[in-house]
Amino acid sequence: MVMKTPFCTYFGISSCFVTSLGRRDFSRSALSSRRGAALLIALCAVVLLTGVVLAFFSQASLNRQISASSTQYSRADFFARSAAEDILGEMRREIIESSDEYRGDPSSPNPDYPPV
């Protein structure tokens, strides 16, 4: 005796029948279409997962490059400010030393330099 079961109608399989021995009998076309659908779903999941992983690594690489660029910019800025402070300090020191050296009466001759 062959009859259609609620299992078959619930899952939308039109060619599923329970035989008199109690086994479910699936036709080849129903099984192959379900296997094909499962394969397609698995491939889509793998493609999506690969895309997410590639996006993550791309973002991580970009963040690393931005961080390295920011560090290099900070180092260059620090070096430039340090060099400017050194130059200004040297100029101030020279101005102060030269002003101390030549104080006195401007009309008197400088003993360090004989007149020409």
N, C-alpha and C. Protein backbone atom coordinates (compact mmCIF):
# COMPACT_ATOMS: atom_id res chain seq x y z
N MET A 1 0.84 -1.16 0.00
CA MET A 1 0.00 0.00 0.00
C MET A 1 0.90 1.24 0.00
N VAL A 2 0.59 2.20 -0.87
CA VAL A 2 1.35 3.44 -0.99
C VAL A 2 0.41 4.59 -0.69
N MET A 3 0.85 5.46 0.27
CA MET A 3 0.03 6.62 0.59
C MET A 3 0.93 7.84 0.84
N LYS A 4 0.39 9.00 0.61
CA LYS A 4 1.12 10.23 0.81
C LYS A 4 1.07 10.61 2.29
N THR A 5 2.22 11.07 2.82
CA THR A 5 2.30 11.37 4.26
C THR A 5 2.31 12.88 4.50
N PRO A 6 1.97 13.30 5.69
CA PRO A 6 2.04 14.71 6.03
C PRO A 6 3.49 15.24 5.97
N PHE A 7 4.47 14.39 6.23
CA PHE A 7 5.87 14.77 6.14
C PHE A 7 6.19 15.29 4.75
N CYS A 8 5.72 14.58 3.75
CA CYS A 8 6.01 14.96 2.37
C CYS A 8 5.32 16.26 2.00
N THR A 9 4.09 16.46 2.43
CA THR A 9 3.39 17.69 2.09
C THR A 9 3.96 18.87 2.86
N TYR A 10 4.43 18.64 4.09
CA TYR A 10 5.00 19.73 4.89
C TYR A 10 6.27 20.27 4.25
N PHE A 11 7.14 19.40 3.77
CA PHE A 11 8.40 19.81 3.17
C PHE A 11 8.28 20.08 1.67
N GLY A 12 7.13 19.98 1.11
CA GLY A 12 6.90 20.33 -0.28
C GLY A 12 7.45 19.32 -1.26
N ILE A 13 7.59 18.06 -0.86
CA ILE A 13 8.09 17.02 -1.76
C ILE A 13 6.88 16.30 -2.32
N SER A 14 6.72 16.41 -3.61
CA SER A 14 5.52 15.83 -4.21
C SER A 14 5.67 14.34 -4.48
N SER A 15 6.89 13.85 -4.52
CA SER A 15 7.07 12.45 -4.89
C SER A 15 7.57 11.62 -3.72
N CYS A 16 7.13 11.91 -2.52
CA CYS A 16 7.52 11.15 -1.34
C CYS A 16 6.33 10.30 -0.91
N PHE A 17 6.54 9.03 -0.80
CA PHE A 17 5.46 8.12 -0.42
C PHE A 17 5.96 7.17 0.65
N VAL A 18 5.07 6.76 1.51
CA VAL A 18 5.41 5.74 2.51
C VAL A 18 4.88 4.43 1.98
N THR A 19 5.77 3.47 1.88
CA THR A 19 5.35 2.16 1.39
C THR A 19 4.74 1.37 2.53
N SER A 20 4.23 0.22 2.24
CA SER A 20 3.57 -0.60 3.27
C SER A 20 4.56 -1.08 4.31
N LEU A 21 5.88 -1.04 4.00
CA LEU A 21 6.88 -1.46 4.97
C LEU A 21 7.28 -0.32 5.91
N GLY A 22 6.80 0.89 5.68
CA GLY A 22 7.07 2.00 6.58
C GLY A 22 8.28 2.85 6.18
N ARG A 23 8.89 2.55 5.05
CA ARG A 23 10.04 3.37 4.61
C ARG A 23 9.53 4.50 3.75
N ARG A 24 10.24 5.62 3.81
CA ARG A 24 9.90 6.73 2.92
C ARG A 24 10.61 6.50 1.60
N ASP A 25 9.92 6.70 0.54
CA ASP A 25 10.46 6.48 -0.79
C ASP A 25 10.53 7.83 -1.51
N PHE A 26 11.77 8.33 -1.73
CA PHE A 26 11.98 9.60 -2.44
C PHE A 26 12.37 9.29 -3.87
N SER A 27 11.87 10.06 -4.77
CA SER A 27 12.29 9.88 -6.15
C SER A 27 13.64 10.55 -6.36
N ARG A 28 14.34 10.18 -7.41
CA ARG A 28 15.68 10.74 -7.69
C ARG A 28 15.64 12.24 -7.96
N SER A 29 14.67 12.72 -8.64
CA SER A 29 14.61 14.14 -8.98
C SER A 29 14.42 15.00 -7.73
N ALA A 30 13.63 14.52 -6.77
CA ALA A 30 13.42 15.28 -5.55
C ALA A 30 14.71 15.36 -4.74
N LEU A 31 15.43 14.25 -4.63
CA LEU A 31 16.69 14.24 -3.87
C LEU A 31 17.75 15.09 -4.55
N SER A 32 17.88 14.99 -5.85
CA SER A 32 18.93 15.74 -6.54
C SER A 32 18.65 17.24 -6.49
N SER A 33 17.38 17.64 -6.56
CA SER A 33 17.08 19.06 -6.49
C SER A 33 17.35 19.61 -5.09
N ARG A 34 17.08 18.82 -4.05
CA ARG A 34 17.37 19.26 -2.69
C ARG A 34 18.89 19.31 -2.45
N ARG A 35 19.61 18.34 -3.00
CA ARG A 35 21.07 18.36 -2.86
C ARG A 35 21.66 19.55 -3.62
N GLY A 36 21.12 19.84 -4.78
CA GLY A 36 21.59 20.99 -5.55
C GLY A 36 21.34 22.30 -4.82
N ALA A 37 20.17 22.40 -4.20
CA ALA A 37 19.85 23.61 -3.43
C ALA A 37 20.78 23.74 -2.23
N ALA A 38 21.05 22.64 -1.55
CA ALA A 38 21.95 22.68 -0.40
C ALA A 38 23.37 23.07 -0.83
N LEU A 39 23.80 22.56 -1.97
CA LEU A 39 25.13 22.91 -2.47
C LEU A 39 25.20 24.39 -2.82
N LEU A 40 24.17 24.91 -3.43
CA LEU A 40 24.12 26.32 -3.79
C LEU A 40 24.13 27.21 -2.54
N ILE A 41 23.38 26.84 -1.53
CA ILE A 41 23.35 27.60 -0.28
C ILE A 41 24.71 27.56 0.40
N ALA A 42 25.36 26.40 0.41
CA ALA A 42 26.69 26.28 1.03
C ALA A 42 27.71 27.12 0.27
N LEU A 43 27.66 27.12 -1.05
CA LEU A 43 28.59 27.93 -1.83
C LEU A 43 28.37 29.43 -1.59
N CYS A 44 27.12 29.85 -1.48
CA CYS A 44 26.83 31.25 -1.19
C CYS A 44 27.36 31.64 0.18
N ALA A 45 27.21 30.75 1.16
CA ALA A 45 27.72 31.03 2.50
C ALA A 45 29.25 31.14 2.49
N VAL A 46 29.92 30.28 1.75
CA VAL A 46 31.38 30.34 1.66
C VAL A 46 31.82 31.64 0.98
N VAL A 47 31.13 32.05 -0.07
CA VAL A 47 31.48 33.30 -0.76
C VAL A 47 31.27 34.50 0.17
N LEU A 48 30.17 34.53 0.90
CA LEU A 48 29.92 35.63 1.83
C LEU A 48 30.95 35.66 2.95
N LEU A 49 31.29 34.51 3.49
CA LEU A 49 32.29 34.44 4.56
C LEU A 49 33.65 34.89 4.05
N THR A 50 34.01 34.50 2.83
CA THR A 50 35.27 34.93 2.24
C THR A 50 35.29 36.44 2.06
N GLY A 51 34.18 37.02 1.62
CA GLY A 51 34.09 38.47 1.47
C GLY A 51 34.25 39.20 2.79
N VAL A 52 33.63 38.68 3.84
CA VAL A 52 33.75 39.30 5.16
C VAL A 52 35.19 39.23 5.66
N VAL A 53 35.83 38.08 5.49
CA VAL A 53 37.22 37.93 5.93
C VAL A 53 38.14 38.87 5.14
N LEU A 54 37.96 38.96 3.83
CA LEU A 54 38.78 39.87 3.03
C LEU A 54 38.56 41.33 3.43
N ALA A 55 37.33 41.70 3.72
CA ALA A 55 37.04 43.07 4.15
C ALA A 55 37.71 43.36 5.50
N PHE A 56 37.69 42.38 6.39
CA PHE A 56 38.34 42.55 7.70
C PHE A 56 39.83 42.77 7.54
N PHE A 57 40.50 41.92 6.75
CA PHE A 57 41.94 42.06 6.58
C PHE A 57 42.29 43.35 5.84
N SER A 58 41.47 43.75 4.89
CA SER A 58 41.70 45.00 4.19
C SER A 58 41.60 46.18 5.15
N GLN A 59 40.60 46.17 5.99
CA GLN A 59 40.42 47.24 6.97
C GLN A 59 41.58 47.26 7.97
N ALA A 60 42.02 46.10 8.42
CA ALA A 60 43.14 46.03 9.36
C ALA A 60 44.42 46.56 8.72
N SER A 61 44.65 46.21 7.47
CA SER A 61 45.84 46.71 6.77
C SER A 61 45.78 48.21 6.60
N LEU A 62 44.61 48.74 6.26
CA LEU A 62 44.45 50.18 6.09
C LEU A 62 44.67 50.91 7.41
N ASN A 63 44.15 50.37 8.50
CA ASN A 63 44.35 50.99 9.81
C ASN A 63 45.82 50.99 10.19
N ARG A 64 46.54 49.93 9.86
CA ARG A 64 47.97 49.87 10.17
C ARG A 64 48.73 50.92 9.37
N GLN A 65 48.38 51.10 8.11
CA GLN A 65 49.04 52.11 7.28
C GLN A 65 48.74 53.53 7.80
N ILE A 66 47.52 53.77 8.22
CA ILE A 66 47.16 55.09 8.76
C ILE A 66 47.93 55.35 10.04
N SER A 67 48.03 54.34 10.88
CA SER A 67 48.77 54.50 12.13
C SER A 67 50.24 54.79 11.89
N ALA A 68 50.84 54.07 10.94
CA ALA A 68 52.26 54.29 10.62
C ALA A 68 52.46 55.69 10.05
N SER A 69 51.55 56.14 9.21
CA SER A 69 51.65 57.48 8.63
C SER A 69 51.52 58.54 9.72
N SER A 70 50.61 58.35 10.65
CA SER A 70 50.44 59.30 11.74
C SER A 70 51.67 59.35 12.62
N THR A 71 52.28 58.21 12.87
CA THR A 71 53.50 58.16 13.68
C THR A 71 54.64 58.88 12.98
N GLN A 72 54.78 58.66 11.69
CA GLN A 72 55.84 59.34 10.94
C GLN A 72 55.60 60.86 10.91
N TYR A 73 54.35 61.27 10.78
CA TYR A 73 54.04 62.70 10.78
C TYR A 73 54.40 63.31 12.14
N SER A 74 54.08 62.61 13.22
CA SER A 74 54.39 63.11 14.56
C SER A 74 55.89 63.21 14.77
N ARG A 75 56.63 62.22 14.30
CA ARG A 75 58.09 62.27 14.43
C ARG A 75 58.68 63.44 13.65
N ALA A 76 58.21 63.65 12.43
CA ALA A 76 58.71 64.76 11.61
C ALA A 76 58.37 66.10 12.25
N ASP A 77 57.16 66.23 12.79
CA ASP A 77 56.75 67.46 13.45
C ASP A 77 57.61 67.71 14.68
N PHE A 78 57.86 66.69 15.47
CA PHE A 78 58.69 66.83 16.65
C PHE A 78 60.12 67.23 16.27
N PHE A 79 60.66 66.60 15.23
CA PHE A 79 62.02 66.92 14.78
C PHE A 79 62.09 68.38 14.31
N ALA A 80 61.10 68.84 13.55
CA ALA A 80 61.10 70.22 13.05
C ALA A 80 61.00 71.21 14.20
N ARG A 81 60.14 70.95 15.16
CA ARG A 81 60.02 71.86 16.30
C ARG A 81 61.31 71.88 17.12
N SER A 82 61.92 70.73 17.28
CA SER A 82 63.18 70.65 18.02
C SER A 82 64.28 71.44 17.31
N ALA A 83 64.37 71.30 16.01
CA ALA A 83 65.38 72.04 15.24
C ALA A 83 65.13 73.54 15.32
N ALA A 84 63.88 73.96 15.25
CA ALA A 84 63.56 75.38 15.34
C ALA A 84 63.93 75.92 16.73
N GLU A 85 63.66 75.17 17.78
CA GLU A 85 64.01 75.59 19.13
C GLU A 85 65.53 75.68 19.29
N ASP A 86 66.27 74.74 18.72
CA ASP A 86 67.74 74.79 18.78
C ASP A 86 68.28 76.03 18.08
N ILE A 87 67.75 76.32 16.91
CA ILE A 87 68.22 77.48 16.14
C ILE A 87 67.89 78.78 16.89
N LEU A 88 66.67 78.88 17.40
CA LEU A 88 66.29 80.08 18.15
C LEU A 88 67.13 80.23 19.42
N GLY A 89 67.42 79.13 20.09
CA GLY A 89 68.25 79.18 21.30
C GLY A 89 69.67 79.64 20.99
N GLU A 90 70.21 79.13 19.88
CA GLU A 90 71.56 79.57 19.47
C GLU A 90 71.57 81.06 19.12
N MET A 91 70.56 81.53 18.42
CA MET A 91 70.49 82.95 18.06
C MET A 91 70.37 83.82 19.30
N ARG A 92 69.53 83.42 20.25
CA ARG A 92 69.38 84.18 21.50
C ARG A 92 70.71 84.24 22.26
N ARG A 93 71.38 83.07 22.32
CA ARG A 93 72.66 83.02 23.02
C ARG A 93 73.69 83.95 22.37
N GLU A 94 73.76 83.94 21.05
CA GLU A 94 74.70 84.81 20.35
C GLU A 94 74.37 86.29 20.55
N ILE A 95 73.07 86.62 20.55
CA ILE A 95 72.67 88.02 20.76
C ILE A 95 73.05 88.46 22.17
N ILE A 96 72.78 87.62 23.15
CA ILE A 96 73.09 87.97 24.54
C ILE A 96 74.60 88.10 24.73
N GLU A 97 75.39 87.17 24.20
CA GLU A 97 76.84 87.21 24.36
C GLU A 97 77.43 88.44 23.66
N SER A 98 76.95 88.76 22.50
CA SER A 98 77.49 89.91 21.77
C SER A 98 77.09 91.22 22.42
N SER A 99 75.92 91.28 23.01
CA SER A 99 75.50 92.52 23.66
C SER A 99 76.28 92.73 24.95
N ASP A 100 76.65 91.68 25.67
CA ASP A 100 77.47 91.81 26.88
C ASP A 100 78.88 92.24 26.53
N GLU A 101 79.39 91.81 25.43
CA GLU A 101 80.76 92.03 25.02
C GLU A 101 81.04 93.48 24.64
N TYR A 102 80.09 94.17 24.06
CA TYR A 102 80.30 95.52 23.53
C TYR A 102 79.59 96.59 24.34
N ARG A 103 79.30 96.36 25.58
CA ARG A 103 78.68 97.40 26.40
C ARG A 103 79.74 98.41 26.81
N GLY A 104 79.30 99.56 27.01
CA GLY A 104 80.22 100.61 27.43
C GLY A 104 80.01 101.87 26.61
N ASP A 105 81.01 102.73 26.57
CA ASP A 105 80.92 104.00 25.85
C ASP A 105 81.07 103.75 24.36
N PRO A 106 80.05 104.07 23.56
CA PRO A 106 80.16 103.80 22.13
C PRO A 106 81.20 104.67 21.45
N SER A 107 81.57 105.83 22.05
CA SER A 107 82.55 106.69 21.40
C SER A 107 83.99 106.24 21.66
N SER A 108 84.19 105.41 22.68
CA SER A 108 85.55 104.95 22.96
C SER A 108 85.92 103.84 21.98
N PRO A 109 87.20 103.80 21.58
CA PRO A 109 87.60 102.77 20.63
C PRO A 109 87.57 101.39 21.29
N ASN A 110 87.30 100.40 20.49
CA ASN A 110 87.26 99.02 20.96
C ASN A 110 88.67 98.49 21.03
N PRO A 111 89.14 98.05 22.20
CA PRO A 111 90.51 97.56 22.29
C PRO A 111 90.76 96.27 21.51
N ASP A 112 89.69 95.53 21.25
CA ASP A 112 89.88 94.28 20.51
C ASP A 112 90.17 94.54 19.06
N TYR A 113 89.67 95.62 18.51
CA TYR A 113 89.85 95.93 17.10
C TYR A 113 90.63 97.23 16.96
N PRO A 114 91.87 97.21 16.50
CA PRO A 114 92.61 98.47 16.31
C PRO A 114 92.03 99.27 15.17
N PRO A 115 92.15 100.61 15.26
CA PRO A 115 91.60 101.43 14.18
C PRO A 115 92.36 101.22 12.89
N VAL A 116 91.71 101.44 11.82
CA VAL A 116 92.30 101.22 10.50
C VAL A 116 93.00 102.43 9.98
